[in-house]
PDB file of C-alpha atoms in Angstrom:
ATOM      1  CA  UNK A   1      67.725  78.437  99.459  1.00 62.00           C
ATOM      2  CA  UNK A   2      67.514  81.285  97.139  1.00 70.00           C
ATOM      3  CA  UNK A   3      64.132  82.608  98.315  1.00 86.00           C
ATOM      4  CA  UNK A   4      62.994  84.901 101.175  1.00 92.00           C
ATOM      5  CA  UNK A   5      62.364  83.387 104.651  1.00 93.00           C
ATOM      6  CA  UNK A   6      59.455  85.120 106.330  1.00 95.00           C
ATOM      7  CA  UNK A   7      59.660  85.123 110.165  1.00 94.00           C
ATOM      8  CA  UNK A   8      57.241  86.080 112.725  1.00 91.00           C
ATOM      9  CA  UNK A   9      59.750  86.925 115.577  1.00 92.00           C
ATOM     10  CA  UNK A  10      61.450  90.264 116.122  1.00 92.00           C
ATOM     11  CA  UNK A  11      64.931  91.451 115.144  1.00 93.00           C
ATOM     12  CA  UNK A  12      66.977  88.961 117.296  1.00 94.00           C
ATOM     13  CA  UNK A  13      69.909  91.465 118.147  1.00 96.00           C
ATOM     14  CA  UNK A  14      68.094  93.677 120.748  1.00 94.00           C
ATOM     15  CA  UNK A  15      67.373  90.423 122.883  1.00 95.00           C
ATOM     16  CA  UNK A  16      70.984  89.264 122.316  1.00 96.00           C
ATOM     17  CA  UNK A  17      72.103  92.782 123.447  1.00 97.00           C
ATOM     18  CA  UNK A  18      70.341  92.579 126.808  1.00 97.00           C
ATOM     19  CA  UNK A  19      71.343  88.985 127.322  1.00 97.00           C
ATOM     20  CA  UNK A  20      75.146  89.766 126.751  1.00 98.00           C
ATOM     21  CA  UNK A  21      74.936  92.874 129.117  1.00 98.00           C
ATOM     22  CA  UNK A  22      73.694  90.564 131.737  1.00 97.00           C
ATOM     23  CA  UNK A  23      76.383  88.098 131.322  1.00 97.00           C
ATOM     24  CA  UNK A  24      79.262  90.612 130.647  1.00 98.00           C
ATOM     25  CA  UNK A  25      78.449  93.800 131.921  1.00 98.00           C
ATOM     26  CA  UNK A  26      82.039  94.898 131.410  1.00 98.00           C
ATOM     27  CA  UNK A  27      80.963  95.298 127.572  1.00 98.00           C
ATOM     28  CA  UNK A  28      79.685  98.806 128.731  1.00 98.00           C
ATOM     29  CA  UNK A  29      83.280 100.146 128.941  1.00 98.00           C
ATOM     30  CA  UNK A  30      83.902  99.404 125.221  1.00 98.00           C
ATOM     31  CA  UNK A  31      81.006 101.882 124.342  1.00 98.00           C
ATOM     32  CA  UNK A  32      81.566 105.375 122.848  1.00 97.00           C
ATOM     33  CA  UNK A  33      83.735 107.229 120.183  1.00 97.00           C
ATOM     34  CA  UNK A  34      87.297 106.804 119.425  1.00 97.00           C
ATOM     35  CA  UNK A  35      89.730 109.492 118.110  1.00 96.00           C
ATOM     36  CA  UNK A  36      91.580 106.908 116.088  1.00 97.00           C
ATOM     37  CA  UNK A  37      88.920 107.295 113.369  1.00 98.00           C
ATOM     38  CA  UNK A  38      89.300 110.928 112.444  1.00 98.00           C
ATOM     39  CA  UNK A  39      93.198 110.585 112.684  1.00 97.00           C
ATOM     40  CA  UNK A  40      93.023 107.493 110.334  1.00 98.00           C
ATOM     41  CA  UNK A  41      90.704 109.158 108.005  1.00 99.00           C
ATOM     42  CA  UNK A  42      93.474 111.830 107.142  1.00 98.00           C
ATOM     43  CA  UNK A  43      95.894 109.055 106.292  1.00 98.00           C
ATOM     44  CA  UNK A  44      93.362 107.207 104.167  1.00 99.00           C
ATOM     45  CA  UNK A  45      92.420 110.220 102.213  1.00 99.00           C
ATOM     46  CA  UNK A  46      96.010 111.414 101.836  1.00 98.00           C
ATOM     47  CA  UNK A  47      96.813 107.896 100.464  1.00 98.00           C
ATOM     48  CA  UNK A  48      93.992 107.499  98.171  1.00 99.00           C
ATOM     49  CA  UNK A  49      94.662 110.959  96.566  1.00 98.00           C
ATOM     50  CA  UNK A  50      98.413 110.345  96.539  1.00 98.00           C
ATOM     51  CA  UNK A  51      97.846 107.299  94.626  1.00 98.00           C
ATOM     52  CA  UNK A  52      95.602 108.967  92.142  1.00 98.00           C
ATOM     53  CA  UNK A  53      98.190 111.398  91.627  1.00 98.00           C
ATOM     54  CA  UNK A  54     100.648 108.831  90.813  1.00 98.00           C
ATOM     55  CA  UNK A  55      98.210 107.053  88.467  1.00 98.00           C
ATOM     56  CA  UNK A  56      97.581 110.207  86.553  1.00 97.00           C
ATOM     57  CA  UNK A  57     101.282 110.267  85.667  1.00 96.00           C
ATOM     58  CA  UNK A  58     101.271 106.624  84.357  1.00 97.00           C
ATOM     59  CA  UNK A  59      99.500 104.838  81.047  1.00 97.00           C
ATOM     60  CA  UNK A  60      95.814 104.860  81.128  1.00 95.00           C
ATOM     61  CA  UNK A  61      95.620 100.911  81.767  1.00 96.00           C
ATOM     62  CA  UNK A  62      97.045 101.491  85.232  1.00 98.00           C
ATOM     63  CA  UNK A  63      94.084 103.116  86.678  1.00 98.00           C
ATOM     64  CA  UNK A  64      91.757 100.001  86.592  1.00 98.00           C
ATOM     65  CA  UNK A  65      94.697  97.721  87.829  1.00 98.00           C
ATOM     66  CA  UNK A  66      95.599  99.934  90.686  1.00 98.00           C
ATOM     67  CA  UNK A  67      91.595 100.572  91.578  1.00 99.00           C
ATOM     68  CA  UNK A  68      91.345  96.715  91.729  1.00 98.00           C
ATOM     69  CA  UNK A  69      94.618  95.909  93.586  1.00 98.00           C
ATOM     70  CA  UNK A  70      94.752  98.804  96.027  1.00 98.00           C
ATOM     71  CA  UNK A  71      92.094 101.465  95.491  1.00 98.00           C
ATOM     72  CA  UNK A  72      89.190  99.169  96.437  1.00 98.00           C
ATOM     73  CA  UNK A  73      90.643  98.489  99.911  1.00 98.00           C
ATOM     74  CA  UNK A  74      91.061 101.936 100.475  1.00 99.00           C
ATOM     75  CA  UNK A  75      87.682 103.032  99.359  1.00 98.00           C
ATOM     76  CA  UNK A  76      86.237 100.267 101.756  1.00 98.00           C
ATOM     77  CA  UNK A  77      88.116 101.489 104.459  1.00 98.00           C
ATOM     78  CA  UNK A  78      86.639 105.081 103.830  1.00 98.00           C
ATOM     79  CA  UNK A  79      83.410 103.632 103.493  1.00 98.00           C
ATOM     80  CA  UNK A  80      83.774 102.189 106.953  1.00 98.00           C
ATOM     81  CA  UNK A  81      84.554 105.503 108.355  1.00 99.00           C
ATOM     82  CA  UNK A  82      81.283 106.789 106.958  1.00 98.00           C
ATOM     83  CA  UNK A  83      79.593 103.777 108.680  1.00 98.00           C
ATOM     84  CA  UNK A  84      81.373 104.747 111.957  1.00 99.00           C
ATOM     85  CA  UNK A  85      80.327 108.489 111.635  1.00 98.00           C
ATOM     86  CA  UNK A  86      76.739 107.327 111.080  1.00 98.00           C
ATOM     87  CA  UNK A  87      76.974 105.772 114.732  1.00 98.00           C
ATOM     88  CA  UNK A  88      78.536 108.992 116.074  1.00 98.00           C
ATOM     89  CA  UNK A  89      81.615 107.019 116.787  1.00 98.00           C
ATOM     90  CA  UNK A  90      84.376 109.361 115.149  1.00 97.00           C
ATOM     91  CA  UNK A  91      84.015 111.836 118.023  1.00 95.00           C
ATOM     92  CA  UNK A  92      81.825 113.680 120.323  1.00 94.00           C
ATOM     93  CA  UNK A  93      78.922 115.348 118.847  1.00 94.00           C
ATOM     94  CA  UNK A  94      76.823 114.920 115.733  1.00 96.00           C
ATOM     95  CA  UNK A  95      78.381 117.893 114.023  1.00 97.00           C
ATOM     96  CA  UNK A  96      81.800 116.730 114.225  1.00 98.00           C
ATOM     97  CA  UNK A  97      80.994 113.318 113.057  1.00 98.00           C
ATOM     98  CA  UNK A  98      79.043 114.797 109.917  1.00 98.00           C
ATOM     99  CA  UNK A  99      82.436 116.931 109.081  1.00 98.00           C
ATOM    100  CA  UNK A 100      84.544 113.739 109.358  1.00 98.00           C
ATOM    101  CA  UNK A 101      82.113 111.968 107.111  1.00 98.00           C
ATOM    102  CA  UNK A 102      82.352 114.573 104.470  1.00 99.00           C
ATOM    103  CA  UNK A 103      85.996 114.717 104.527  1.00 99.00           C
ATOM    104  CA  UNK A 104      86.077 110.751 104.346  1.00 99.00           C
ATOM    105  CA  UNK A 105      83.754 111.112 101.310  1.00 99.00           C
ATOM    106  CA  UNK A 106      86.044 113.136  99.172  1.00 99.00           C
ATOM    107  CA  UNK A 107      87.886 110.306  97.391  1.00 98.00           C
ATOM    108  CA  UNK A 108      84.717 108.325  96.984  1.00 98.00           C
ATOM    109  CA  UNK A 109      83.524 111.073  94.376  1.00 98.00           C
ATOM    110  CA  UNK A 110      79.814 110.294  94.979  1.00 97.00           C
ATOM    111  CA  UNK A 111      78.051 112.344  97.636  1.00 98.00           C
ATOM    112  CA  UNK A 112      76.965 109.574  99.790  1.00 97.00           C
ATOM    113  CA  UNK A 113      77.963 110.595 103.444  1.00 98.00           C
ATOM    114  CA  UNK A 114      74.648 112.077 104.652  1.00 97.00           C
ATOM    115  CA  UNK A 115      72.212 109.863 102.949  1.00 97.00           C
ATOM    116  CA  UNK A 116      74.379 106.705 103.877  1.00 97.00           C
ATOM    117  CA  UNK A 117      74.011 107.506 107.228  1.00 97.00           C
ATOM    118  CA  UNK A 118      70.191 108.021 107.057  1.00 97.00           C
ATOM    119  CA  UNK A 119      69.440 104.739 105.269  1.00 97.00           C
ATOM    120  CA  UNK A 120      72.094 102.800 107.210  1.00 97.00           C
ATOM    121  CA  UNK A 121      70.292 103.841 110.674  1.00 97.00           C
ATOM    122  CA  UNK A 122      66.943 102.710 109.178  1.00 96.00           C
ATOM    123  CA  UNK A 123      68.633  99.462 108.325  1.00 97.00           C
ATOM    124  CA  UNK A 124      69.283  98.917 112.206  1.00 97.00           C
ATOM    125  CA  UNK A 125      65.912 100.172 113.297  1.00 96.00           C
ATOM    126  CA  UNK A 126      64.112  97.879 110.621  1.00 95.00           C
ATOM    127  CA  UNK A 127      65.977  95.030 109.804  1.00 96.00           C
ATOM    128  CA  UNK A 128      64.295  92.508 107.625  1.00 96.00           C
ATOM    129  CA  UNK A 129      61.179  94.803 107.030  1.00 95.00           C
ATOM    130  CA  UNK A 130      60.612  95.053 103.273  1.00 93.00           C
ATOM    131  CA  UNK A 131      58.903  98.412 103.454  1.00 92.00           C
ATOM    132  CA  UNK A 132      61.393 100.067 105.705  1.00 94.00           C
ATOM    133  CA  UNK A 133      64.849  98.214 105.422  1.00 96.00           C
ATOM    134  CA  UNK A 134      66.947  99.591 102.550  1.00 95.00           C
ATOM    135  CA  UNK A 135      68.980  96.552 102.572  1.00 95.00           C
ATOM    136  CA  UNK A 136      66.684  94.321 101.223  1.00 95.00           C
ATOM    137  CA  UNK A 137      66.376  93.503  97.486  1.00 93.00           C
ATOM    138  CA  UNK A 138      64.051  95.335  95.273  1.00 90.00           C
ATOM    139  CA  UNK A 139      61.963  94.059  92.058  1.00 86.00           C
ATOM    140  CA  UNK A 140      64.644  94.183  89.554  1.00 88.00           C
ATOM    141  CA  UNK A 141      66.833  92.099  91.809  1.00 90.00           C
ATOM    142  CA  UNK A 142      64.057  89.551  92.512  1.00 88.00           C
ATOM    143  CA  UNK A 143      64.146  88.895  88.692  1.00 85.00           C
ATOM    144  CA  UNK A 144      67.877  88.604  88.494  1.00 86.00           C
ATOM    145  CA  UNK A 145      67.827  86.075  91.541  1.00 81.00           C
ATOM    146  CA  UNK A 146      66.093  83.631  89.159  1.00 80.00           C
ATOM    147  CA  UNK A 147      68.939  83.772  86.299  1.00 78.00           C
ATOM    148  CA  UNK A 148      71.511  81.295  87.988  1.00 87.00           C
ATOM    149  CA  UNK A 149      75.302  82.210  87.690  1.00 91.00           C
ATOM    150  CA  UNK A 150      74.496  84.836  84.975  1.00 92.00           C
ATOM    151  CA  UNK A 151      71.739  86.486  87.093  1.00 92.00           C
ATOM    152  CA  UNK A 152      74.151  86.603  89.939  1.00 93.00           C
ATOM    153  CA  UNK A 153      76.738  88.118  87.956  1.00 94.00           C
ATOM    154  CA  UNK A 154      74.564  90.980  86.801  1.00 94.00           C
ATOM    155  CA  UNK A 155      73.287  91.320  90.278  1.00 94.00           C
ATOM    156  CA  UNK A 156      77.082  91.697  91.414  1.00 93.00           C
ATOM    157  CA  UNK A 157      77.977  94.061  88.518  1.00 95.00           C
ATOM    158  CA  UNK A 158      74.863  96.372  89.018  1.00 95.00           C
ATOM    159  CA  UNK A 159      74.726  96.220  93.013  1.00 94.00           C
ATOM    160  CA  UNK A 160      75.652 100.099  93.029  1.00 94.00           C
ATOM    161  CA  UNK A 161      72.452 100.749  91.037  1.00 94.00           C
ATOM    162  CA  UNK A 162      70.315  98.347  93.039  1.00 94.00           C
ATOM    163  CA  UNK A 163      71.655 100.049  96.234  1.00 92.00           C
ATOM    164  CA  UNK A 164      70.343 103.312  94.944  1.00 92.00           C
ATOM    165  CA  UNK A 165      66.851 101.951  93.780  1.00 93.00           C
ATOM    166  CA  UNK A 166      66.334 100.049  97.044  1.00 93.00           C
ATOM    167  CA  UNK A 167      65.731 103.472  98.831  1.00 92.00           C
ATOM    168  CA  UNK A 168      63.089 104.653  96.461  1.00 88.00           C
ATOM    169  CA  UNK A 169      59.817 105.131  98.171  1.00 85.00           C
ATOM    170  CA  UNK A 170      61.438 105.343 101.558  1.00 90.00           C
ATOM    171  CA  UNK A 171      61.644 108.440 103.949  1.00 89.00           C
ATOM    172  CA  UNK A 172      64.472 110.736 102.652  1.00 88.00           C
ATOM    173  CA  UNK A 173      67.097 112.166 104.938  1.00 90.00           C
ATOM    174  CA  UNK A 174      65.868 115.579 106.664  1.00 89.00           C
ATOM    175  CA  UNK A 175      69.279 117.053 107.106  1.00 88.00           C
ATOM    176  CA  UNK A 176      68.819 119.155 103.937  1.00 93.00           C
ATOM    177  CA  UNK A 177      71.603 121.433 104.752  1.00 96.00           C
ATOM    178  CA  UNK A 178      74.149 118.718 105.202  1.00 97.00           C
ATOM    179  CA  UNK A 179      73.003 117.040 102.185  1.00 97.00           C
ATOM    180  CA  UNK A 180      73.327 120.294 100.197  1.00 97.00           C
ATOM    181  CA  UNK A 181      76.806 120.643 101.644  1.00 98.00           C
ATOM    182  CA  UNK A 182      77.730 117.113 100.687  1.00 98.00           C
ATOM    183  CA  UNK A 183      76.690 117.568  97.069  1.00 98.00           C
ATOM    184  CA  UNK A 184      78.411 120.878  96.637  1.00 98.00           C
ATOM    185  CA  UNK A 185      81.602 119.869  98.272  1.00 98.00           C
ATOM    186  CA  UNK A 186      81.755 116.736  96.378  1.00 98.00           C
ATOM    187  CA  UNK A 187      81.069 118.490  92.879  1.00 98.00           C
ATOM    188  CA  UNK A 188      83.897 121.209  93.558  1.00 98.00           C
ATOM    189  CA  UNK A 189      86.261 118.523  94.593  1.00 98.00           C
ATOM    190  CA  UNK A 190      85.635 116.251  91.559  1.00 97.00           C
ATOM    191  CA  UNK A 191      85.992 119.218  89.203  1.00 98.00           C
ATOM    192  CA  UNK A 192      88.962 120.462  90.827  1.00 98.00           C
ATOM    193  CA  UNK A 193      90.595 117.066  90.893  1.00 98.00           C
ATOM    194  CA  UNK A 194      89.622 116.425  87.248  1.00 97.00           C
ATOM    195  CA  UNK A 195      91.461 119.669  86.161  1.00 97.00           C
ATOM    196  CA  UNK A 196      94.366 119.208  88.328  1.00 96.00           C
ATOM    197  CA  UNK A 197      95.062 115.508  87.784  1.00 97.00           C
ATOM    198  CA  UNK A 198      93.134 114.671  84.710  1.00 96.00           C
ATOM    199  CA  UNK A 199      90.834 111.886  83.838  1.00 97.00           C
ATOM    200  CA  UNK A 200      93.024 108.919  84.844  1.00 97.00           C
ATOM    201  CA  UNK A 201      92.614 109.975  88.452  1.00 98.00           C
ATOM    202  CA  UNK A 202      88.964 110.260  88.352  1.00 98.00           C
ATOM    203  CA  UNK A 203      88.859 106.667  86.639  1.00 98.00           C
ATOM    204  CA  UNK A 204      90.927 105.370  89.328  1.00 99.00           C
ATOM    205  CA  UNK A 205      88.869 106.687  92.147  1.00 99.00           C
ATOM    206  CA  UNK A 206      85.422 105.988  90.522  1.00 98.00           C
ATOM    207  CA  UNK A 207      86.567 102.118  89.819  1.00 99.00           C
ATOM    208  CA  UNK A 208      87.914 101.886  93.442  1.00 99.00           C
ATOM    209  CA  UNK A 209      84.492 102.713  94.826  1.00 98.00           C
ATOM    210  CA  UNK A 210      82.851 100.541  92.194  1.00 98.00           C
ATOM    211  CA  UNK A 211      84.992  97.482  93.104  1.00 98.00           C
ATOM    212  CA  UNK A 212      84.072  97.817  96.904  1.00 97.00           C
ATOM    213  CA  UNK A 213      80.641  96.849  95.751  1.00 96.00           C
ATOM    214  CA  UNK A 214      81.125  94.750  92.668  1.00 95.00           C
ATOM    215  CA  UNK A 215      83.058  92.327  90.865  1.00 93.00           C
ATOM    216  CA  UNK A 216      85.853  92.105  93.601  1.00 95.00           C
ATOM    217  CA  UNK A 217      86.418  89.471  96.262  1.00 93.00           C
ATOM    218  CA  UNK A 218      85.863  92.338  99.052  1.00 95.00           C
ATOM    219  CA  UNK A 219      82.283  92.995  97.559  1.00 95.00           C
ATOM    220  CA  UNK A 220      81.465  89.599  99.326  1.00 95.00           C
ATOM    221  CA  UNK A 221      81.059  91.556 102.366  1.00 96.00           C
ATOM    222  CA  UNK A 222      77.508  92.610 100.986  1.00 94.00           C
ATOM    223  CA  UNK A 223      76.719  88.752 100.976  1.00 96.00           C
ATOM    224  CA  UNK A 224      78.360  88.032 104.198  1.00 97.00           C
ATOM    225  CA  UNK A 225      76.273  90.394 106.245  1.00 98.00           C
ATOM    226  CA  UNK A 226      72.704  89.153 106.092  1.00 97.00           C
ATOM    227  CA  UNK A 227      72.625  86.288 103.377  1.00 96.00           C
ATOM    228  CA  UNK A 228      71.451  83.013 105.010  1.00 96.00           C
ATOM    229  CA  UNK A 229      73.868  80.391 104.856  1.00 95.00           C
ATOM    230  CA  UNK A 230      72.713  78.750 108.194  1.00 94.00           C
ATOM    231  CA  UNK A 231      68.817  78.469 108.790  1.00 93.00           C
ATOM    232  CA  UNK A 232      67.922  80.371 111.884  1.00 92.00           C
ATOM    233  CA  UNK A 233      70.582  82.942 111.557  1.00 96.00           C
ATOM    234  CA  UNK A 234      70.224  86.083 109.639  1.00 96.00           C
ATOM    235  CA  UNK A 235      73.402  88.225 110.466  1.00 97.00           C
ATOM    236  CA  UNK A 236      76.940  86.944 109.989  1.00 98.00           C
ATOM    237  CA  UNK A 237      80.371  88.174 110.763  1.00 98.00           C
ATOM    238  CA  UNK A 238      83.692  87.963 108.635  1.00 98.00           C
ATOM    239  CA  UNK A 239      86.579  87.098 111.143  1.00 97.00           C
ATOM    240  CA  UNK A 240      89.418  86.963 108.362  1.00 96.00           C
ATOM    241  CA  UNK A 241      92.612  88.788 107.833  1.00 96.00           C
ATOM    242  CA  UNK A 242      91.192  91.531 105.833  1.00 96.00           C
ATOM    243  CA  UNK A 243      89.507  93.157 108.804  1.00 97.00           C
ATOM    244  CA  UNK A 244      92.959  94.632 109.532  1.00 95.00           C
ATOM    245  CA  UNK A 245      92.714  96.967 106.475  1.00 95.00           C
ATOM    246  CA  UNK A 246      88.976  97.317 106.557  1.00 96.00           C
ATOM    247  CA  UNK A 247      88.341  98.905 109.934  1.00 97.00           C
ATOM    248  CA  UNK A 248      86.923  95.701 111.247  1.00 98.00           C
ATOM    249  CA  UNK A 249      83.879  95.908 108.824  1.00 97.00           C
ATOM    250  CA  UNK A 250      83.500  92.184 108.915  1.00 98.00           C
ATOM    251  CA  UNK A 251      82.476  92.343 112.509  1.00 98.00           C
ATOM    252  CA  UNK A 252      78.884  92.658 111.617  1.00 98.00           C
ATOM    253  CA  UNK A 253      77.057  90.363 114.154  1.00 97.00           C
ATOM    254  CA  UNK A 254      78.845  92.200 117.063  1.00 98.00           C
ATOM    255  CA  UNK A 255      78.156  95.566 115.182  1.00 98.00           C
ATOM    256  CA  UNK A 256      74.587  94.815 115.244  1.00 98.00           C
ATOM    257  CA  UNK A 257      74.170  93.712 118.799  1.00 98.00           C
ATOM    258  CA  UNK A 258      76.312  96.760 119.982  1.00 98.00           C
ATOM    259  CA  UNK A 259      76.340  99.621 117.368  1.00 98.00           C
ATOM    260  CA  UNK A 260      77.671 101.960 120.117  1.00 98.00           C
ATOM    261  CA  UNK A 261      81.255  99.941 120.086  1.00 98.00           C
ATOM    262  CA  UNK A 262      83.767 101.525 117.525  1.00 98.00           C
ATOM    263  CA  UNK A 263      85.582  99.345 115.190  1.00 98.00           C
ATOM    264  CA  UNK A 264      88.804  99.700 117.267  1.00 98.00           C
ATOM    265  CA  UNK A 265      86.999  97.749 120.125  1.00 98.00           C
ATOM    266  CA  UNK A 266      85.005  95.247 118.212  1.00 98.00           C
ATOM    267  CA  UNK A 267      87.705  92.381 118.608  1.00 98.00           C
ATOM    268  CA  UNK A 268      87.569  92.850 122.357  1.00 98.00           C
ATOM    269  CA  UNK A 269      83.829  92.528 122.310  1.00 98.00           C
ATOM    270  CA  UNK A 270      84.248  89.274 120.416  1.00 98.00           C
ATOM    271  CA  UNK A 271      86.857  87.981 123.161  1.00 98.00           C
ATOM    272  CA  UNK A 272      84.679  88.806 125.912  1.00 98.00           C
ATOM    273  CA  UNK A 273      81.542  87.272 124.324  1.00 97.00           C
ATOM    274  CA  UNK A 274      83.404  84.495 122.889  1.00 96.00           C
ATOM    275  CA  UNK A 275      80.920  81.850 123.667  1.00 96.00           C
ATOM    276  CA  UNK A 276      78.462  83.711 121.464  1.00 97.00           C
ATOM    277  CA  UNK A 277      80.601  85.080 118.638  1.00 97.00           C
ATOM    278  CA  UNK A 278      83.069  82.119 118.222  1.00 93.00           C
ATOM    279  CA  UNK A 279      81.302  79.092 119.255  1.00 93.00           C
ATOM    280  CA  UNK A 280      77.407  79.814 118.664  1.00 95.00           C
ATOM    281  CA  UNK A 281      77.289  81.764 115.692  1.00 96.00           C
ATOM    282  CA  UNK A 282      78.450  80.819 112.202  1.00 96.00           C
ATOM    283  CA  UNK A 283      81.238  83.176 110.869  1.00 97.00           C
ATOM    284  CA  UNK A 284      82.981  83.556 107.550  1.00 97.00           C
ATOM    285  CA  UNK A 285      86.814  83.134 107.288  1.00 96.00           C
ATOM    286  CA  UNK A 286      87.269  84.231 103.807  1.00 97.00           C
ATOM    287  CA  UNK A 287      85.457  86.878 101.539  1.00 97.00           C
ATOM    288  CA  UNK A 288      86.847  85.140  98.505  1.00 95.00           C
ATOM    289  CA  UNK A 289      85.552  81.884  99.218  1.00 96.00           C
ATOM    290  CA  UNK A 290      82.076  83.243 100.086  1.00 96.00           C
ATOM    291  CA  UNK A 291      82.165  85.010  96.701  1.00 94.00           C
ATOM    292  CA  UNK A 292      82.710  81.787  94.816  1.00 94.00           C
ATOM    293  CA  UNK A 293      80.166  79.909  96.850  1.00 94.00           C
ATOM    294  CA  UNK A 294      77.678  82.529  96.258  1.00 94.00           C
ATOM    295  CA  UNK A 295      78.140  82.551  92.470  1.00 92.00           C
ATOM    296  CA  UNK A 296      78.065  78.707  92.158  1.00 93.00           C
ATOM    297  CA  UNK A 297      75.642  77.443  94.918  1.00 93.00           C
ATOM    298  CA  UNK A 298      72.225  77.539  93.549  1.00 90.00           C
ATOM    299  CA  UNK A 299      71.042  77.268  97.067  1.00 89.00           C
ATOM    300  CA  UNK A 300      72.543  80.803  97.818  1.00 93.00           C
ATOM    301  CA  UNK A 301      71.321  84.017  96.077  1.00 92.00           C
ATOM    302  CA  UNK A 302      70.213  87.488  96.301  1.00 93.00           C
ATOM    303  CA  UNK A 303      66.936  86.344  97.869  1.00 94.00           C
ATOM    304  CA  UNK A 304      68.573  84.412 100.547  1.00 94.00           C
ATOM    305  CA  UNK A 305      67.359  86.918 103.122  1.00 96.00           C
ATOM    306  CA  UNK A 306      64.954  86.976 106.408  1.00 97.00           C
ATOM    307  CA  UNK A 307      62.001  89.286 106.151  1.00 96.00           C
ATOM    308  CA  UNK A 308      59.409  90.297 108.793  1.00 93.00           C
ATOM    309  CA  UNK A 309      56.826  92.649 109.737  1.00 80.00           C
ATOM    310  CA  UNK A 310      53.467  93.335 107.944  1.00 70.00           C
ATOM    311  CA  UNK A 311      54.931  93.789 104.374  1.00 58.00           C
ATOM    312  CA  UNK A 312      56.698  90.253 104.630  1.00 54.00           C
ATOM    313  CA  UNK A 313      53.259  89.002 105.857  1.00 52.00           C
ATOM    314  CA  UNK A 314      51.374  90.557 102.992  1.00 49.00           C
ATOM    315  CA  UNK A 315      50.073  88.399 100.149  1.00 43.00           C
ATOM    316  CA  UNK A 316      52.714  87.567  97.187  1.00 40.00           C
ATOM    317  CA  UNK A 317      50.946  90.056  94.938  1.00 36.00           C
ATOM    318  CA  UNK A 318      50.983  92.903  97.307  1.00 43.00           C
ATOM    319  CA  UNK A 319      54.685  92.153  98.178  1.00 40.00           C
ATOM    320  CA  UNK A 320      55.687  92.270  94.779  1.00 39.00           C
ATOM    321  CA  UNK A 321      53.821  95.657  94.322  1.00 42.00           C
ATOM    322  CA  UNK A 322      55.629  97.080  97.403  1.00 43.00           C
ATOM    323  CA  UNK A 323      59.333  96.080  96.115  1.00 40.00           C
ATOM    324  CA  UNK A 324      58.250  97.141  92.678  1.00 37.00           C
ATOM    325  CA  UNK A 325      57.626 100.565  93.894  1.00 42.00           C
ATOM    326  CA  UNK A 326      61.162 100.881  95.256  1.00 43.00           C
ATOM    327  CA  UNK A 327      62.575  99.773  91.903  1.00 40.00           C
TER     328      UNK A 327
END
């Protein structure tokens, strides 16, 4: 059903967290940061920039092909690093995590590290609240949702834009110094890279970031996480092979239940609570299959989401006004 599901019950993750800790107290041993993340970040940044240098020496048409075939996966892994840093899982201390996130941000070109952390944590705190969850669709997306296959294609193609528009009207990050550092570092890096390697390298990195969010099978992750394919369930995991090169970013249900468990230990969490994550909850096995289902199934679309809270209970006209203010 391609329309919002309004519910009157709270975010289910908190209750599930308490229940699982009672049933499996050993889960507490999985909590806390891992040094694998900053170590892997160095390798990912080096690989991405190395490929950008290689692409810059080849014909122009290699850049988009390389971005689609390889770069998108590297950018998704780096985005997963930003995600880990937002939960302080890349090491001890907030400052270290922000430094790691700034470094991981370099090949992504756009200064997103600090703002992403802010809005992602808002999503965790206010899941499903149209007034405070920046992961919910805005007004323009509501219009595209009614456009069938073409509307969904436009929604997919423009997702990086919608993601920015969703945050309008929401509290901005308060870490002004870190925000400024993020912008300055990215600007200096992008200009220096363009002067050193030329436009092909910039095109490769820019398209790599774009394909993590649009017009690529791995972009189905954005559908996988919270689009309802089974009534009564609002968060979904992907347990397919591509988790191996994506820092287990598909383990979304496990992550929402235990955001303090780093990516390296999410498979262990799944094994411990097998009765929930493998038997009770619906999971996806293929991003490509999900992407095709999303595009072709009229019952699934951008509005297949759960909403709650005062904004969700408001009259339709008032809700429309609220989402319009975000777009």
